PDB file of C-alpha atoms in Angstrom:
ATOM      1  CA  UNK Y 838     100.010 108.592  71.361  1.00  0.00           C
ATOM      2  CA  UNK Y 839     100.525 107.527  74.972  1.00  0.00           C
ATOM      3  CA  UNK Y 840     104.059 109.004  75.243  1.00  0.00           C
ATOM      4  CA  UNK Y 841     105.635 108.118  78.612  1.00  0.00           C
ATOM      5  CA  UNK Y 842     103.385 106.145  80.963  1.00  0.00           C
ATOM      6  CA  UNK Y 843     104.143 105.711  84.659  1.00  0.00           C
ATOM      7  CA  UNK Y 844     102.369 103.428  87.104  1.00  0.00           C
ATOM      8  CA  UNK Y 845     101.225 103.679  89.813  1.00  0.00           C
ATOM      9  CA  UNK Y 846     100.302 107.350  90.226  1.00  0.00           C
ATOM     10  CA  UNK Y 847     100.227 107.150  94.028  1.00  0.00           C
ATOM     11  CA  UNK Y 848     101.552 104.654  96.550  1.00  0.00           C
ATOM     12  CA  UNK Y 849     102.068 104.440 100.279  1.00  0.00           C
ATOM     13  CA  UNK Y 850     104.717 102.020 101.536  1.00  0.00           C
ATOM     14  CA  UNK Y 851     105.822 100.949 104.966  1.00  0.00           C
ATOM     15  CA  UNK Y 852     109.492 101.233 105.929  1.00  0.00           C
ATOM     16  CA  UNK Y 853     111.393  98.217 104.686  1.00  0.00           C
ATOM     17  CA  UNK Y 854     108.914  97.228 101.964  1.00  0.00           C
ATOM     18  CA  UNK Y 855     109.974  96.980  98.345  1.00  0.00           C
ATOM     19  CA  UNK Y 856     108.261  98.030  95.166  1.00  0.00           C
ATOM     20  CA  UNK Y 857     108.810  98.677  91.470  1.00  0.00           C
ATOM     21  CA  UNK Y 858     107.805 101.870  89.710  1.00  0.00           C
ATOM     22  CA  UNK Y 859     106.920 101.102  86.122  1.00  0.00           C
ATOM     23  CA  UNK Y 860     107.784 103.289  83.133  1.00  0.00           C
ATOM     24  CA  UNK Y 861     107.086 102.582  79.485  1.00  0.00           C
ATOM     25  CA  UNK Y 862     107.378 104.746  76.370  1.00  0.00           C
ATOM     26  CA  UNK Y 863     106.033 104.205  72.858  1.00  0.00           C
ATOM     27  CA  UNK Y 864     108.178 106.751  70.976  1.00  0.00           C
ATOM     28  CA  UNK Y 865     111.107 104.405  70.276  1.00  0.00           C
ATOM     29  CA  UNK Y 866     113.405 106.683  72.286  1.00  0.00           C
ATOM     30  CA  UNK Y 867     116.798 105.232  73.096  1.00  0.00           C
ATOM     31  CA  UNK Y 868     117.460 107.367  76.197  1.00  0.00           C
ATOM     32  CA  UNK Y 869     115.423 106.983  79.386  1.00  0.00           C
ATOM     33  CA  UNK Y 870     115.776 108.625  82.819  1.00  0.00           C
ATOM     34  CA  UNK Y 871     114.450 108.447  86.357  1.00  0.00           C
ATOM     35  CA  UNK Y 872     114.259 111.613  88.463  1.00  0.00           C
ATOM     36  CA  UNK Y 873     113.026 112.450  91.917  1.00  0.00           C
ATOM     37  CA  UNK Y 874     111.544 115.798  92.882  1.00  0.00           C
ATOM     38  CA  UNK Y 875     111.549 116.922  96.511  1.00  0.00           C
ATOM     39  CA  UNK Y 876     109.681 120.049  97.706  1.00  0.00           C
ATOM     40  CA  UNK Y 877     111.582 123.265  96.956  1.00  0.00           C
ATOM     41  CA  UNK Y 878     114.371 121.469  95.140  1.00  0.00           C
ATOM     42  CA  UNK Y 879     115.203 120.836  91.516  1.00  0.00           C
ATOM     43  CA  UNK Y 880     114.758 117.441  89.933  1.00  0.00           C
ATOM     44  CA  UNK Y 881     117.622 115.053  90.664  1.00  0.00           C
ATOM     45  CA  UNK Y 882     118.709 112.260  88.334  1.00  0.00           C
ATOM     46  CA  UNK Y 883     118.584 108.798  89.914  1.00  0.00           C
ATOM     47  CA  UNK Y 884     119.524 106.509  87.000  1.00  0.00           C
ATOM     48  CA  UNK Y 885     119.571 106.732  83.247  1.00  0.00           C
ATOM     49  CA  UNK Y 886     119.902 104.449  80.242  1.00  0.00           C
ATOM     50  CA  UNK Y 887     121.216 105.126  76.735  1.00  0.00           C
ATOM     51  CA  UNK Y 888     119.755 101.943  75.291  1.00  0.00           C
ATOM     52  CA  UNK Y 889     118.522  98.431  76.054  1.00  0.00           C
ATOM     53  CA  UNK Y 890     120.965  96.621  78.307  1.00  0.00           C
ATOM     54  CA  UNK Y 891     122.858  99.780  79.315  1.00  0.00           C
ATOM     55  CA  UNK Y 892     122.215 101.671  82.563  1.00  0.00           C
ATOM     56  CA  UNK Y 893     124.244 104.092  84.648  1.00  0.00           C
ATOM     57  CA  UNK Y 894     124.008 105.964  87.937  1.00  0.00           C
ATOM     58  CA  UNK Y 895     122.913 109.575  88.208  1.00  0.00           C
ATOM     59  CA  UNK Y 896     123.335 111.994  91.112  1.00  0.00           C
ATOM     60  CA  UNK Y 897     121.283 110.130  93.749  1.00  0.00           C
ATOM     61  CA  UNK Y 898     121.302 106.363  92.999  1.00  0.00           C
ATOM     62  CA  UNK Y 899     121.586 104.977  96.545  1.00  0.00           C
ATOM     63  CA  UNK Y 900     118.629 102.798  97.537  1.00  0.00           C
ATOM     64  CA  UNK Y 901     117.449 102.256  93.954  1.00  0.00           C
ATOM     65  CA  UNK Y 902     118.055  99.805  91.116  1.00  0.00           C
ATOM     66  CA  UNK Y 903     117.041  99.799  87.461  1.00  0.00           C
ATOM     67  CA  UNK Y 904     117.038  97.493  84.476  1.00  0.00           C
ATOM     68  CA  UNK Y 905     116.497  98.074  80.750  1.00  0.00           C
ATOM     69  CA  UNK Y 906     115.728  94.813  78.999  1.00  0.00           C
ATOM     70  CA  UNK Y 907     113.707  96.450  76.200  1.00  0.00           C
ATOM     71  CA  UNK Y 908     113.710  99.842  74.475  1.00  0.00           C
ATOM     72  CA  UNK Y 909     110.214 100.567  75.814  1.00  0.00           C
ATOM     73  CA  UNK Y 910     110.495  99.759  79.524  1.00  0.00           C
ATOM     74  CA  UNK Y 911     112.659 101.202  82.301  1.00  0.00           C
ATOM     75  CA  UNK Y 912     111.447 100.071  85.755  1.00  0.00           C
ATOM     76  CA  UNK Y 913     112.822 101.570  88.983  1.00  0.00           C
ATOM     77  CA  UNK Y 914     113.148  99.277  91.984  1.00  0.00           C
ATOM     78  CA  UNK Y 915     113.166 100.297  95.660  1.00  0.00           C
ATOM     79  CA  UNK Y 916     114.450  97.355  97.691  1.00  0.00           C
ATOM     80  CA  UNK Y 917     114.173  98.554 101.314  1.00  0.00           C
ATOM     81  CA  UNK Y 918     111.969 101.635 101.434  1.00  0.00           C
ATOM     82  CA  UNK Y 919     113.122 104.420 103.768  1.00  0.00           C
ATOM     83  CA  UNK Y 920     111.361 107.678 104.756  1.00  0.00           C
ATOM     84  CA  UNK Y 921     114.058 109.627 102.828  1.00  0.00           C
ATOM     85  CA  UNK Y 922     112.677 108.093  99.634  1.00  0.00           C
ATOM     86  CA  UNK Y 923     109.347 109.887 100.060  1.00  0.00           C
ATOM     87  CA  UNK Y 924     109.215 111.966  96.900  1.00  0.00           C
ATOM     88  CA  UNK Y 925     107.607 112.425  93.503  1.00  0.00           C
ATOM     89  CA  UNK Y 926     109.284 110.275  90.859  1.00  0.00           C
ATOM     90  CA  UNK Y 927     109.365 111.165  87.169  1.00  0.00           C
ATOM     91  CA  UNK Y 928     110.376 108.987  84.268  1.00  0.00           C
ATOM     92  CA  UNK Y 929     111.451 110.649  81.014  1.00  0.00           C
ATOM     93  CA  UNK Y 930     112.678 109.620  77.595  1.00  0.00           C
ATOM     94  CA  UNK Y 931     114.398 111.264  74.647  1.00  0.00           C
ATOM     95  CA  UNK Y 932     116.201 110.542  71.404  1.00  0.00           C
ATOM     96  CA  UNK Y 933     119.896 111.196  71.224  1.00  0.00           C
ATOM     97  CA  UNK Y 934     123.149 110.036  69.701  1.00  0.00           C
ATOM     98  CA  UNK Y 935     126.655 109.795  71.057  1.00  0.00           C
ATOM     99  CA  UNK Y 936     127.641 112.362  68.449  1.00  0.00           C
ATOM    100  CA  UNK Y 937     125.710 115.095  70.241  1.00  0.00           C
ATOM    101  CA  UNK Y 938     122.336 114.998  68.518  1.00  0.00           C
ATOM    102  CA  UNK Y 939     119.765 115.588  71.220  1.00  0.00           C
ATOM    103  CA  UNK Y 940     116.030 116.138  71.391  1.00  0.00           C
ATOM    104  CA  UNK Y 941     113.902 117.410  74.294  1.00  0.00           C
ATOM    105  CA  UNK Y 942     112.926 114.986  77.031  1.00  0.00           C
ATOM    106  CA  UNK Y 943     109.345 113.756  77.337  1.00  0.00           C
ATOM    107  CA  UNK Y 944     108.104 113.223  80.885  1.00  0.00           C
ATOM    108  CA  UNK Y 945     105.580 110.907  82.455  1.00  0.00           C
ATOM    109  CA  UNK Y 946     102.941 112.263  84.847  1.00  0.00           C
ATOM    110  CA  UNK Y 947     104.868 111.184  87.928  1.00  0.00           C
ATOM    111  CA  UNK Y 948     104.434 108.761  90.823  1.00  0.00           C
ATOM    112  CA  UNK Y 949     103.809 110.256  94.274  1.00  0.00           C
ATOM    113  CA  UNK Y 950     105.391 107.891  96.810  1.00  0.00           C
ATOM    114  CA  UNK Y 951     105.096 108.140 100.593  1.00  0.00           C
ATOM    115  CA  UNK Y 952     107.120 105.945 102.955  1.00  0.00           C
ATOM    116  CA  UNK Y 953     105.646 105.724 106.457  1.00  0.00           C
TER     117      UNK Y 953
ATOM    118  CA  UNK D 627     126.155 127.396  94.870  1.00  0.00           C
ATOM    119  CA  UNK D 628     123.934 125.507  92.427  1.00  0.00           C
ATOM    120  CA  UNK D 629     125.139 125.104  88.870  1.00  0.00           C
ATOM    121  CA  UNK D 630     121.774 126.416  87.622  1.00  0.00           C
ATOM    122  CA  UNK D 631     120.153 129.374  89.386  1.00  0.00           C
ATOM    123  CA  UNK D 632     116.719 130.781  88.627  1.00  0.00           C
ATOM    124  CA  UNK D 633     115.140 134.059  89.664  1.00  0.00           C
ATOM    125  CA  UNK D 634     112.740 134.942  90.983  1.00  0.00           C
ATOM    126  CA  UNK D 635     111.656 131.918  93.030  1.00  0.00           C
ATOM    127  CA  UNK D 636     108.081 133.171  93.124  1.00  0.00           C
ATOM    128  CA  UNK D 637     106.332 135.636  90.843  1.00  0.00           C
ATOM    129  CA  UNK D 638     102.790 137.007  90.980  1.00  0.00           C
ATOM    130  CA  UNK D 639     101.420 138.980  88.055  1.00  0.00           C
ATOM    131  CA  UNK D 640      98.150 140.444  86.857  1.00  0.00           C
ATOM    132  CA  UNK D 641      96.580 139.130  83.690  1.00  0.00           C
ATOM    133  CA  UNK D 642      98.024 140.867  80.645  1.00  0.00           C
ATOM    134  CA  UNK D 643     101.415 141.688  82.173  1.00  0.00           C
ATOM    135  CA  UNK D 644     104.742 140.927  80.479  1.00  0.00           C
ATOM    136  CA  UNK D 645     106.675 138.358  82.506  1.00  0.00           C
ATOM    137  CA  UNK D 646     110.385 137.558  82.606  1.00  0.00           C
ATOM    138  CA  UNK D 647     112.010 134.606  84.353  1.00  0.00           C
ATOM    139  CA  UNK D 648     115.793 134.442  84.488  1.00  0.00           C
ATOM    140  CA  UNK D 649     118.246 131.546  84.506  1.00  0.00           C
ATOM    141  CA  UNK D 650     122.005 131.710  85.085  1.00  0.00           C
ATOM    142  CA  UNK D 651     124.384 128.780  84.880  1.00  0.00           C
ATOM    143  CA  UNK D 652     128.017 128.263  85.782  1.00  0.00           C
ATOM    144  CA  UNK D 653     129.023 125.303  83.599  1.00  0.00           C
ATOM    145  CA  UNK D 654     129.715 124.738  79.924  1.00  0.00           C
ATOM    146  CA  UNK D 655     126.570 123.620  78.181  1.00  0.00           C
ATOM    147  CA  UNK D 656     125.499 122.045  74.915  1.00  0.00           C
ATOM    148  CA  UNK D 657     121.865 123.171  75.312  1.00  0.00           C
ATOM    149  CA  UNK D 658     119.506 124.933  77.694  1.00  0.00           C
ATOM    150  CA  UNK D 659     115.952 123.769  78.290  1.00  0.00           C
ATOM    151  CA  UNK D 660     112.855 125.518  79.594  1.00  0.00           C
ATOM    152  CA  UNK D 661     110.172 123.261  81.060  1.00  0.00           C
ATOM    153  CA  UNK D 662     106.696 123.913  82.430  1.00  0.00           C
ATOM    154  CA  UNK D 663     105.239 121.961  85.339  1.00  0.00           C
ATOM    155  CA  UNK D 664     101.476 122.176  85.557  1.00  0.00           C
ATOM    156  CA  UNK D 665      99.641 122.440  88.882  1.00  0.00           C
ATOM    157  CA  UNK D 666      98.670 118.773  88.472  1.00  0.00           C
ATOM    158  CA  UNK D 667     102.363 117.848  88.335  1.00  0.00           C
ATOM    159  CA  UNK D 668     102.990 116.992  84.661  1.00  0.00           C
ATOM    160  CA  UNK D 669     106.172 118.366  83.069  1.00  0.00           C
ATOM    161  CA  UNK D 670     106.311 119.594  79.480  1.00  0.00           C
ATOM    162  CA  UNK D 671     109.321 120.762  77.500  1.00  0.00           C
ATOM    163  CA  UNK D 672     108.808 124.305  76.161  1.00  0.00           C
ATOM    164  CA  UNK D 673     112.136 125.104  74.513  1.00  0.00           C
ATOM    165  CA  UNK D 674     115.551 123.644  73.885  1.00  0.00           C
ATOM    166  CA  UNK D 675     118.094 126.174  72.643  1.00  0.00           C
ATOM    167  CA  UNK D 676     121.829 126.568  72.272  1.00  0.00           C
ATOM    168  CA  UNK D 677     121.966 130.076  70.827  1.00  0.00           C
ATOM    169  CA  UNK D 678     119.855 133.105  70.021  1.00  0.00           C
ATOM    170  CA  UNK D 679     116.123 133.164  70.505  1.00  0.00           C
ATOM    171  CA  UNK D 680     113.092 130.941  70.017  1.00  0.00           C
ATOM    172  CA  UNK D 681     109.399 131.872  70.007  1.00  0.00           C
ATOM    173  CA  UNK D 682     106.291 129.773  70.403  1.00  0.00           C
ATOM    174  CA  UNK D 683     103.009 131.632  70.654  1.00  0.00           C
ATOM    175  CA  UNK D 684     103.264 134.071  73.575  1.00  0.00           C
ATOM    176  CA  UNK D 685     106.452 132.475  74.908  1.00  0.00           C
ATOM    177  CA  UNK D 686     109.937 133.641  73.975  1.00  0.00           C
ATOM    178  CA  UNK D 687     113.226 132.136  75.158  1.00  0.00           C
ATOM    179  CA  UNK D 688     116.591 133.807  74.729  1.00  0.00           C
ATOM    180  CA  UNK D 689     120.104 132.739  75.592  1.00  0.00           C
ATOM    181  CA  UNK D 690     123.417 134.613  75.874  1.00  0.00           C
ATOM    182  CA  UNK D 691     126.180 132.015  75.805  1.00  0.00           C
ATOM    183  CA  UNK D 692     128.961 134.496  76.680  1.00  0.00           C
ATOM    184  CA  UNK D 693     127.105 135.694  79.799  1.00  0.00           C
ATOM    185  CA  UNK D 694     125.779 132.199  80.654  1.00  0.00           C
ATOM    186  CA  UNK D 695     122.276 133.549  81.005  1.00  0.00           C
ATOM    187  CA  UNK D 696     118.844 132.768  79.597  1.00  0.00           C
ATOM    188  CA  UNK D 697     115.454 134.411  79.939  1.00  0.00           C
ATOM    189  CA  UNK D 698     111.928 133.138  79.424  1.00  0.00           C
ATOM    190  CA  UNK D 699     109.388 135.818  78.527  1.00  0.00           C
ATOM    191  CA  UNK D 700     105.614 135.501  78.518  1.00  0.00           C
ATOM    192  CA  UNK D 701     103.694 138.212  76.706  1.00  0.00           C
ATOM    193  CA  UNK D 702     100.056 139.070  77.537  1.00  0.00           C
ATOM    194  CA  UNK D 703     100.051 136.680  80.497  1.00  0.00           C
ATOM    195  CA  UNK D 704      96.916 134.696  81.317  1.00  0.00           C
ATOM    196  CA  UNK D 705      95.818 132.779  84.426  1.00  0.00           C
ATOM    197  CA  UNK D 706      96.343 129.522  82.505  1.00  0.00           C
ATOM    198  CA  UNK D 707     100.068 130.387  82.412  1.00  0.00           C
ATOM    199  CA  UNK D 708     100.184 129.775  86.176  1.00  0.00           C
ATOM    200  CA  UNK D 709     102.694 126.968  86.658  1.00  0.00           C
ATOM    201  CA  UNK D 710     106.248 126.238  87.766  1.00  0.00           C
ATOM    202  CA  UNK D 711     108.813 127.105  85.095  1.00  0.00           C
ATOM    203  CA  UNK D 712     112.036 125.117  85.247  1.00  0.00           C
ATOM    204  CA  UNK D 713     115.378 125.890  83.634  1.00  0.00           C
ATOM    205  CA  UNK D 714     117.713 122.963  82.928  1.00  0.00           C
ATOM    206  CA  UNK D 715     121.017 122.555  81.118  1.00  0.00           C
ATOM    207  CA  UNK D 716     122.689 119.730  79.224  1.00  0.00           C
ATOM    208  CA  UNK D 717     126.293 120.031  80.308  1.00  0.00           C
ATOM    209  CA  UNK D 718     129.051 119.602  77.712  1.00  0.00           C
ATOM    210  CA  UNK D 719     130.514 116.751  79.767  1.00  0.00           C
ATOM    211  CA  UNK D 720     127.317 114.841  80.545  1.00  0.00           C
ATOM    212  CA  UNK D 721     125.626 114.260  77.193  1.00  0.00           C
ATOM    213  CA  UNK D 722     121.851 114.247  77.394  1.00  0.00           C
ATOM    214  CA  UNK D 723     121.649 114.301  81.204  1.00  0.00           C
ATOM    215  CA  UNK D 724     120.037 117.460  82.589  1.00  0.00           C
ATOM    216  CA  UNK D 725     120.958 119.634  85.569  1.00  0.00           C
ATOM    217  CA  UNK D 726     117.906 121.474  86.849  1.00  0.00           C
ATOM    218  CA  UNK D 727     117.230 124.773  88.534  1.00  0.00           C
ATOM    219  CA  UNK D 728     114.813 124.876  91.449  1.00  0.00           C
ATOM    220  CA  UNK D 729     111.997 126.368  89.415  1.00  0.00           C
ATOM    221  CA  UNK D 730     109.993 129.596  89.438  1.00  0.00           C
ATOM    222  CA  UNK D 731     106.415 129.482  90.701  1.00  0.00           C
ATOM    223  CA  UNK D 732     104.338 131.837  88.534  1.00  0.00           C
ATOM    224  CA  UNK D 733     100.827 132.895  89.535  1.00  0.00           C
ATOM    225  CA  UNK D 734      98.810 135.044  87.155  1.00  0.00           C
ATOM    226  CA  UNK D 735      95.729 136.601  88.703  1.00  0.00           C
ATOM    227  CA  UNK D 736      92.681 137.571  86.632  1.00  0.00           C
TER     228      UNK D 736
END
């Protein structure tokens, strides 16, 4: 099983460029998440989705956009890259219900992004 | 003050030692998670618990809901246990979204 797959693993961008971080999962999970991890700090939620066609902002959404057209894919878009967006980005997925049923999150291997 | 606090931030142990990592939280939760981040960066879920105690191999996780505190224990530690251990909570008001602690860097020397 592939689990959660993120591409690319590494990327260097110039200020002002745009790019899309790809995330796909093959576990038929309804919930998907994007996090960023900065040195010495806990992971912060950027955006999340509870199902295809439904997305919502997390703690740190500014400068990012997402879409969820299928259950499997949850791409993260940076429109105008800024040095503050240099970070490691993790995508995760899980199964859950609105009634409180929840399972652990499965994480991708991360994308290390540098904005210069 | 962060909603999820871990201690210690860094921990160095000798192989074979018993290790304890602590997590305190200040919000109402539906579940607490322990995660392991390998030196290469990948993150794996170790435990999800809402009461009592869970055990998997040499790892044990406990939670005290009244005291809003959880501990992760590693028995007979080994150098391959070297990693960052992360505590996270699912808050009662935020469904499946997680709030993370800053992590504990564990180094086990042979």
